[in-house]
Coordinates of C-alpha atoms and ligand atoms in Angstrom, one line a residue:
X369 CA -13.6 8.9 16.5
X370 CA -13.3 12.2 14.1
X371 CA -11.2 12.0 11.1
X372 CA -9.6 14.6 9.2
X373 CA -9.1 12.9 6.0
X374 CA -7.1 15.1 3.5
X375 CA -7.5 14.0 -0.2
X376 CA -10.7 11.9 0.3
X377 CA -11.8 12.4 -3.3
X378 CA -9.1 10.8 -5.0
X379 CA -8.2 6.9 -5.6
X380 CA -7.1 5.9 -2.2
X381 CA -8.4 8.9 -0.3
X382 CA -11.8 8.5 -1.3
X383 CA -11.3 4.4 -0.4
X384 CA -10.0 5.3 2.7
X385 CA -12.7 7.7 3.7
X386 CA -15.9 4.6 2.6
X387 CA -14.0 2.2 5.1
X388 CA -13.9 4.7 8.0
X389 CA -17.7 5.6 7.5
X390 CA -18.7 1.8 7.5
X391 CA -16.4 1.7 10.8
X392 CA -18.4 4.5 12.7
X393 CA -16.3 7.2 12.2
X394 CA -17.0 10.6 11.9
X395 CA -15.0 12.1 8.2
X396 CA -14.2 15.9 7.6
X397 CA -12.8 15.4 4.2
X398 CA -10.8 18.2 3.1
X399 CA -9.9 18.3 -0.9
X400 CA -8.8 20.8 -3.0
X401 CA -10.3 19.1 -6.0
X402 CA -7.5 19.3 -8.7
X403 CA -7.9 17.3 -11.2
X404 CA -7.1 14.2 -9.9
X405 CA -9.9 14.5 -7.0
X406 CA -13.7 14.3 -8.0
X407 CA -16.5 14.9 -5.5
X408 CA -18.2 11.5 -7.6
X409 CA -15.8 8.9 -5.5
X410 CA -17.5 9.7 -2.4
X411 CA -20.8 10.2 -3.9
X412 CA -22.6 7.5 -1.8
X413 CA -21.6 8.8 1.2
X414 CA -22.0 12.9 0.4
X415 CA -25.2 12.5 2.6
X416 CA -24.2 10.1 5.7
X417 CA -24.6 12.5 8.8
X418 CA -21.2 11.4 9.7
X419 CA -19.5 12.6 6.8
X420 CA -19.1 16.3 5.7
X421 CA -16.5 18.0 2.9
X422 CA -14.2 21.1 2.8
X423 CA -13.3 22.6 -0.3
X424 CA -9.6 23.5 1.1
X425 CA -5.8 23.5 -0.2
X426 CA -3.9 21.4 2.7
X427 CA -1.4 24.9 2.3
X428 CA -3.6 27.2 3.7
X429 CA -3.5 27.7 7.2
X430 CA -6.7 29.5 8.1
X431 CA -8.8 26.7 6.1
X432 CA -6.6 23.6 7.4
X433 CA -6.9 25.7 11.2
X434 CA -10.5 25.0 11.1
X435 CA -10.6 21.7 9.7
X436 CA -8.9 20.6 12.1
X437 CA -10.7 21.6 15.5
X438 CA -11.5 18.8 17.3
X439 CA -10.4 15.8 15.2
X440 CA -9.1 13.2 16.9
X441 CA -6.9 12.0 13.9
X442 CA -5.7 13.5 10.6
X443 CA -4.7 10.9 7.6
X444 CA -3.3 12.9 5.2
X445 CA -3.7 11.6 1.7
X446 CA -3.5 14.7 -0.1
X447 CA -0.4 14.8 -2.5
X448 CA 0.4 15.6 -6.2
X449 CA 1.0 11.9 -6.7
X450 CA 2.1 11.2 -10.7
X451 CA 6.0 10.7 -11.3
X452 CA 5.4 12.1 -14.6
X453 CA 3.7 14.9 -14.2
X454 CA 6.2 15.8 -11.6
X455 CA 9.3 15.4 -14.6
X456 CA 7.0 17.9 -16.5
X457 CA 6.3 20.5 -13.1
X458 CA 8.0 19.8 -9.9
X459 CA 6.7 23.2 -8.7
X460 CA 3.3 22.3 -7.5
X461 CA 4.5 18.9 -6.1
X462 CA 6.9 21.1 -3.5
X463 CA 4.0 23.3 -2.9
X464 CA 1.4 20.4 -1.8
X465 CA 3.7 17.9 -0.8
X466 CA 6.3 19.2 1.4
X467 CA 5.1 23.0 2.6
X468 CA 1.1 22.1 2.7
X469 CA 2.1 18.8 5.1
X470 CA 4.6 21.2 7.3
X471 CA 1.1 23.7 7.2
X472 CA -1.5 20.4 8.2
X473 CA 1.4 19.5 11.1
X474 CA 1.3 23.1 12.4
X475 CA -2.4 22.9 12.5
X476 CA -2.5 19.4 13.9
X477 CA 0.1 20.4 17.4
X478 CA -1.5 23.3 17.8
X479 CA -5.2 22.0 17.6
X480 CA -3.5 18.9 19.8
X481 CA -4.5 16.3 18.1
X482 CA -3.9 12.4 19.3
X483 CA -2.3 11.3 16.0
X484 CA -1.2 12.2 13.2
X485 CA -0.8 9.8 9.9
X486 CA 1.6 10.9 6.8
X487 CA 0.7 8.4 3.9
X488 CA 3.8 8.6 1.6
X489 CA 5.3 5.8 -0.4
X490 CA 7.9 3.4 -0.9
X491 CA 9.8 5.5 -3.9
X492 CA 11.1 7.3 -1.3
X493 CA 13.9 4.4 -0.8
X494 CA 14.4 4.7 -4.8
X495 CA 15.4 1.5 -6.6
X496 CA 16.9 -1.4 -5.1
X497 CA 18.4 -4.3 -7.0
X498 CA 17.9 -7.5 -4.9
X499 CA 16.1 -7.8 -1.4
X500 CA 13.6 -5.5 -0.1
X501 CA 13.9 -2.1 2.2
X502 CA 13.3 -2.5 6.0
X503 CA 12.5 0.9 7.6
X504 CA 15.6 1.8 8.7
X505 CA 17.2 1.6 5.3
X506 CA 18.2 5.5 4.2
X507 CA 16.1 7.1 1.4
X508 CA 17.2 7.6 -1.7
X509 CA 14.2 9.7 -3.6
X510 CA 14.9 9.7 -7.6
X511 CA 12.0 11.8 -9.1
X512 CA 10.6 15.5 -7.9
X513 CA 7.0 13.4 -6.9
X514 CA 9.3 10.8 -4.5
X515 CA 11.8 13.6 -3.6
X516 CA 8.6 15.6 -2.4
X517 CA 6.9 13.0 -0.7
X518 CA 10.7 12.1 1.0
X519 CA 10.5 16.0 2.0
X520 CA 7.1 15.6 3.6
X521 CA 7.9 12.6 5.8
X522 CA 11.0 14.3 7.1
X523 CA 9.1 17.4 8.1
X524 CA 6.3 14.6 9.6
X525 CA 9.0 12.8 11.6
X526 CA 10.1 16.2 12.7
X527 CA 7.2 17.3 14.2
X528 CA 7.5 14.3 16.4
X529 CA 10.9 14.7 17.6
X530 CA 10.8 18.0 18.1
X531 CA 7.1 18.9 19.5
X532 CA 6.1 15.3 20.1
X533 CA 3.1 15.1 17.9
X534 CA 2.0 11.4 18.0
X535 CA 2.7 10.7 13.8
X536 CA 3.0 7.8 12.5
X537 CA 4.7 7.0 8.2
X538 CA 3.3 5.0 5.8
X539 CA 5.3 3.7 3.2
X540 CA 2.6 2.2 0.3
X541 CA 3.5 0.5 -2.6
X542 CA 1.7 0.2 -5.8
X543 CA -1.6 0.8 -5.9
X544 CA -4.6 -0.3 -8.3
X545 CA -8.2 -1.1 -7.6
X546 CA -11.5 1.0 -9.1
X547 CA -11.3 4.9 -9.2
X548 CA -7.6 5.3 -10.0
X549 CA -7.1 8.5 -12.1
X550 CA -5.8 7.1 -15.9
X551 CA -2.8 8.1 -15.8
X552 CA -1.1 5.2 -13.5
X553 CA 0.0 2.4 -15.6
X554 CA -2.9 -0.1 -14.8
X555 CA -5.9 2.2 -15.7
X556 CA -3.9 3.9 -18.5
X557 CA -3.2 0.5 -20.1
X558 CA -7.0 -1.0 -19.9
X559 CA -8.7 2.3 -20.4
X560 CA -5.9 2.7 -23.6
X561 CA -7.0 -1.1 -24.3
X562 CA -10.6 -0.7 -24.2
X563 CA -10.5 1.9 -26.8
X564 CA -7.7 0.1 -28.9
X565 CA -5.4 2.6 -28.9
X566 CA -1.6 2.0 -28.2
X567 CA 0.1 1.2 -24.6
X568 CA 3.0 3.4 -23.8
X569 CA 5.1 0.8 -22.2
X570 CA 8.6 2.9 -21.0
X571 CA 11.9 1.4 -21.9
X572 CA 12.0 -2.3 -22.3
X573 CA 9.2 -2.8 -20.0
X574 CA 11.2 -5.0 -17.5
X575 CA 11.4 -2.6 -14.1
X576 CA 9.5 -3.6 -11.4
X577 CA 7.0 -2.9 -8.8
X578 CA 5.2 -4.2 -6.0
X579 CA 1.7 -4.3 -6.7
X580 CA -1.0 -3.8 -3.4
X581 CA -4.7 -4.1 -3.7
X582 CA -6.4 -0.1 -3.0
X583 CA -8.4 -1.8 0.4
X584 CA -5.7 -3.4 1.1
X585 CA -3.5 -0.3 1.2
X586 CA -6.0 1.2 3.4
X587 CA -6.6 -1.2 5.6
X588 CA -2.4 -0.8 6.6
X589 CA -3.3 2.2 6.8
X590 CA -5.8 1.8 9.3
X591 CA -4.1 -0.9 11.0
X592 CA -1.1 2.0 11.6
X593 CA -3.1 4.9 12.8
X594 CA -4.5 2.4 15.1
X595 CA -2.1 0.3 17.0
X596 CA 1.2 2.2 14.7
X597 CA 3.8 3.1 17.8
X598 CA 4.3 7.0 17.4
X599 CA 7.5 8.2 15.4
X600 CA 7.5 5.3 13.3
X601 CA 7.1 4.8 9.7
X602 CA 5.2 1.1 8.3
X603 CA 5.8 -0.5 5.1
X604 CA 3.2 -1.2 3.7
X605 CA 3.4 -3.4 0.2
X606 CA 1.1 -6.1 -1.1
X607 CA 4.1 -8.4 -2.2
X608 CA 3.1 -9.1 -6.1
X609 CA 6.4 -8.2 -7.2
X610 CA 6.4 -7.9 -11.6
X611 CA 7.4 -6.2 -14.1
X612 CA 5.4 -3.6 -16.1
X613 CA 5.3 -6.0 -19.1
X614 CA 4.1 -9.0 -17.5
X615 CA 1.2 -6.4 -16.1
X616 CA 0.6 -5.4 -19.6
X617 CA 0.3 -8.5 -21.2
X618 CA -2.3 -9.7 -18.3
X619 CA -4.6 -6.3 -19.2
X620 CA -4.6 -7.4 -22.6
X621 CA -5.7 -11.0 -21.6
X622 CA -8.1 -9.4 -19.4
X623 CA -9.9 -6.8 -22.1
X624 CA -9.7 -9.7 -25.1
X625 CA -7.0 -7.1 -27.5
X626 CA -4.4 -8.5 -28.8
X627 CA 0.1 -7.6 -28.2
X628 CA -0.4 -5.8 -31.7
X629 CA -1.3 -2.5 -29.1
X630 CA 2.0 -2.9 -27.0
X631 CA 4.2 0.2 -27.7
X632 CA 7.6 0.3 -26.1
X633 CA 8.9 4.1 -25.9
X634 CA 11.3 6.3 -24.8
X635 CA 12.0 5.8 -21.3
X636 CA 10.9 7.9 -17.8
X637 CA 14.1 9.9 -17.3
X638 CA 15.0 8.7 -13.8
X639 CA 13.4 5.7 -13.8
X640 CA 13.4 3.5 -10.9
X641 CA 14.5 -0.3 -11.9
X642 CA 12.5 -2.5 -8.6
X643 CA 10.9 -1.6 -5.8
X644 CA 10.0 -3.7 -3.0
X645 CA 9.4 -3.7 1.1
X646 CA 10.1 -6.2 3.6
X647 CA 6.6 -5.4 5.5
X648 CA 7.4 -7.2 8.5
X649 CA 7.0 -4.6 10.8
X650 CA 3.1 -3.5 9.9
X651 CA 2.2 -7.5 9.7
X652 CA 3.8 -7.4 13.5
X653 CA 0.4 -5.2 14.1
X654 CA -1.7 -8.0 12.2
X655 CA -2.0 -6.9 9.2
X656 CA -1.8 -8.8 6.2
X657 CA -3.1 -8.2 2.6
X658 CA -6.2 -10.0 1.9
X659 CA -6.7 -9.8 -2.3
X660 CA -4.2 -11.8 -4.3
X661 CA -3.4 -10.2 -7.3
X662 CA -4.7 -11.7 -10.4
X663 CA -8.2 -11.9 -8.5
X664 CA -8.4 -8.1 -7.8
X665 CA -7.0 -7.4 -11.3
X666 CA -9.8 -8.9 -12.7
X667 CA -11.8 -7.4 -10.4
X668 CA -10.4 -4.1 -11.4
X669 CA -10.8 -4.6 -15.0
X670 CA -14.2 -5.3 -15.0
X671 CA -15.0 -2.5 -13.0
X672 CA -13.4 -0.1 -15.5
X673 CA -15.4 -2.0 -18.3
X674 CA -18.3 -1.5 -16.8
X675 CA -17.6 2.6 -15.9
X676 CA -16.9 3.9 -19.2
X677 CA -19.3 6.6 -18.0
X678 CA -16.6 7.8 -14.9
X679 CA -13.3 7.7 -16.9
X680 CA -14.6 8.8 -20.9
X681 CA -15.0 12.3 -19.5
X682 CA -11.9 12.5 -18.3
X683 CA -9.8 11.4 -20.8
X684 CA -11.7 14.0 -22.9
X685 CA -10.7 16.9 -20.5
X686 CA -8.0 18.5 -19.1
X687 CA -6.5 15.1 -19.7
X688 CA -6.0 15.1 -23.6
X689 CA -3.1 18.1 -23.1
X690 CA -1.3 16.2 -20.9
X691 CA -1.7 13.3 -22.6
X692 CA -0.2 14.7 -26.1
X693 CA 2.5 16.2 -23.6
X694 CA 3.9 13.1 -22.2
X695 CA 3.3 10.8 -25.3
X696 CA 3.0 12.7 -28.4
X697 CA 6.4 12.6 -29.2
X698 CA 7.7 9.1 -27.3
X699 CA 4.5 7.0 -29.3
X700 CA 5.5 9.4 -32.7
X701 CA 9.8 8.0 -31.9
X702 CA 8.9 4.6 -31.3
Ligands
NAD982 P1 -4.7 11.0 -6.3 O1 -3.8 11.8 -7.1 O2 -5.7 10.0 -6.8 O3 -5.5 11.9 -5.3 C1 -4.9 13.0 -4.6 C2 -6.0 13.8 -3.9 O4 -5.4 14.9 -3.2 C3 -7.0 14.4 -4.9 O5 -8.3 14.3 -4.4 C4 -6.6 15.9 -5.0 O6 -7.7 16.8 -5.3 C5 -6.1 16.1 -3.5 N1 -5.2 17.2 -3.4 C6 -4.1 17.4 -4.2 N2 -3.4 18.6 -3.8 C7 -4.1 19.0 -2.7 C8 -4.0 20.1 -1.8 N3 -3.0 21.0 -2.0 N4 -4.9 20.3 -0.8 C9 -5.9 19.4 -0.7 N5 -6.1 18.4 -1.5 C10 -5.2 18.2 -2.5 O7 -3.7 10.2 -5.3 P2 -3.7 8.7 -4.8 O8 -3.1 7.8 -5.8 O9 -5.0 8.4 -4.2 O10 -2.6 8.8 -3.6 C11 -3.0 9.3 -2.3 C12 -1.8 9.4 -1.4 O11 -1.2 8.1 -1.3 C13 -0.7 10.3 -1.9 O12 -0.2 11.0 -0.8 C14 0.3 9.4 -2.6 O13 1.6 10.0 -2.5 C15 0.2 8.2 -1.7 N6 0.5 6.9 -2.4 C16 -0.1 6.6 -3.5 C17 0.2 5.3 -4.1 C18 -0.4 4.9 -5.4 O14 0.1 3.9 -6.0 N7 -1.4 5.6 -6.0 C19 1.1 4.4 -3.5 C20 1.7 4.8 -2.3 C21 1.4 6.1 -1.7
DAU983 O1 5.3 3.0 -5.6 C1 4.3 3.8 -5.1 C2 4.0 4.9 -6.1 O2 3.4 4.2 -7.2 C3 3.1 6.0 -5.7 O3 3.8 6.7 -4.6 C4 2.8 6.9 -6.8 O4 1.8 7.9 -6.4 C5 2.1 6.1 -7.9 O5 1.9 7.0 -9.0 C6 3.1 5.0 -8.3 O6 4.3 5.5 -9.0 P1 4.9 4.7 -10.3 O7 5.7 5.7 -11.0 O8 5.5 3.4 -9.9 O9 3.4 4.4 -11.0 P2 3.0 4.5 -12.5 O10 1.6 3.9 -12.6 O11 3.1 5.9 -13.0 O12 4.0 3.6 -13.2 C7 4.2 2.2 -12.9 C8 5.3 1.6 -13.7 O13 4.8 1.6 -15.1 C9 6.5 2.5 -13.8 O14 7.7 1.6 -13.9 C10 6.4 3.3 -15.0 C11 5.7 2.4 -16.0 N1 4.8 3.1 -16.9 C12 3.9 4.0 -16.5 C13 3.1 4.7 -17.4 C14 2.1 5.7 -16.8 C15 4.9 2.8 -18.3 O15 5.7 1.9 -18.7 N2 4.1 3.5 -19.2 C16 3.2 4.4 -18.8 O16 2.6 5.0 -19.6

């Protein structure tokens, strides 16, 4: 089987793309390499014969054209993908999100491939108070990253209807696990630990999320573009359901600092309250998640205690402006 695999060297993209290489298939990985993707995540693989990588923007045609040309599936992973960043610059999250999926689903009927998978996310439902969202529930997107990703799964689901390309949604939830740029709460908050500086939690602390292992998450995935029925969109969420603070105080447990570092700031405008999927339909296909959470959080930890040398140097980057951007002011208030 060929893969295109779009966004292969970021957090779940590059996860995604070691699981299909151990599975025997063949991986064009096409990345633009913003910020959030480094080459490094796929590092052990750069030489496999089965695996080769295209320095390309998902929005340009004549690059994505070629790309393209005789895959078999494309799993398209590449997205901006940080609420917060998108409150700061919706623009670029339109750009990539919505028109460079409508320009990888051109590419994809016209080359005729067999299926086509759109990995998007469960904040496209927006915040629900009790329960969980089934499928069929409408979307309700509340920030310009879910509102994007919302706008990208319609045009996905469109295709189908309308030219019949075989696509099939994935809704993820929250996703940790090594590699995870540090600007998502759980490698902010033990990276920020590990160097004893404060932890930004928003608001009181108390909104909740639904908290999947990163193989896990690709595994659905997997499990989707495999035996997924076309036209259909999967939830796809781990089903650790807590709230930010109790998260917090476990990474603290975890690195040995103490609640002295536990800064509660100015809320995320917008902020969605709970999140959480009733994933009976993708565990209909057999899949279930394997890692329960403490376990792989511990996991994770360690594994960003023992990598100081892959996220120090990007903290020190491009990173630092952003960083005074979104926090300056809120840690300065609080
Ligand atoms: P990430 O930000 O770590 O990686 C995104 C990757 O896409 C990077 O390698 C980046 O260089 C690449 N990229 C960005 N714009 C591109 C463009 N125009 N053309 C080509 N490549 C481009 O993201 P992630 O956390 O690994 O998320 C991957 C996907 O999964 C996204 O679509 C995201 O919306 C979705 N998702 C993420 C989570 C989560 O918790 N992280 C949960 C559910 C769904
Ligand atoms: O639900 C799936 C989504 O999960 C994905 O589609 C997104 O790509 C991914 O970024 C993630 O979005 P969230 O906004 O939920 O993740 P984030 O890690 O940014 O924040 C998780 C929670 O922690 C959220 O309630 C906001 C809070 N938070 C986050 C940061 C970065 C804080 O309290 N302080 C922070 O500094």
């Amino acid at each position: 089987m060929r893969l295109l695999v779009t966004g292969g060297c970021g957090f779940i993209g590059s996860a995604f793309v070691h699981m299909a290489i151990d599975r025997g298939a063949e991986v064009v990985n096409l990345d633009k390499l913003t910020y959030a993707g480094d080459p490094a995540n796929v590092a052990d693989v750069a030489d496999h014969p089965a695996y080769s990588f295209l320095h390309a923007d998902i929005a340009d045609a004549a690059s994505v054209r070629d790309a393209v040309e005789g895959a078999d599936a494309v799993v398209n992973f590449a997205a901006e993908s940080h609420v917060d960043r998108s409150i700061l610059d919706p623009a670029e999250f339109i750009r990539t999100d919505v028109l460079g999926t409508a320009v990888l689903l051109e590419a994809a009927r016209e080359a005729g491939v067999d299926r086509f998978v759109q990995v998007s996310t469960d904040e496209v439902y927006g915040s629900i108070t009790s329960g969980a969202f089934r499928e069929t529930d409408p979307i309700n997107p509340s920030s310009p990253y879910s509102a994007s990703k919302a706008g990208g799964e319609l045009q996905a689901l469109a295709w189908h209807r309308t030219y019949g390309l075989d696509v099939v949604v994935t809704r993820g939830s929250n996703t940790f696990g090594p590699r995870q740029y540090p600007e998502k709460l759980i490698p902010l908050f033990v990276t920020n630990a590990l160097d004893e500086i404060a932890l930004p939690v928003y608001g009181d602390g108390m909104q909740v999320r639904d908290w999947i292992y990163v193989d896990d998450h690709c595994e659905g995935i997997w499990t989707a573009m495999a035996d997924g029925e076309a036209g259909q969109i999967y939830n796809l969420g781990g089903g650790y359901e807590a709230p930010n603070i109790e998260i917090t105080r476990r990474i603290l447990d975890l690195t040995g600092r103490d609640e002295g570092l536990i800064k509660h700031v100015q809320d995320r405008p917008g902020h969605d309250r709970r999140y959480a999927l009733d994933t009976t339909r993708l565990r209909a296909l057999g899949w279930e998640p394997a890692r329960d959470f403490p376990g792989a959080l511990a996991e994770t930890v360690r594994w960003y205690v023992a990598r100081r040398e892959w996220w120090e140097p990007i903290k020190s980057g491009e990173y630092r402006a952003y960083y005074e951007r979104q926090y300056a002011d809120r840690i300065a208030d609080s």
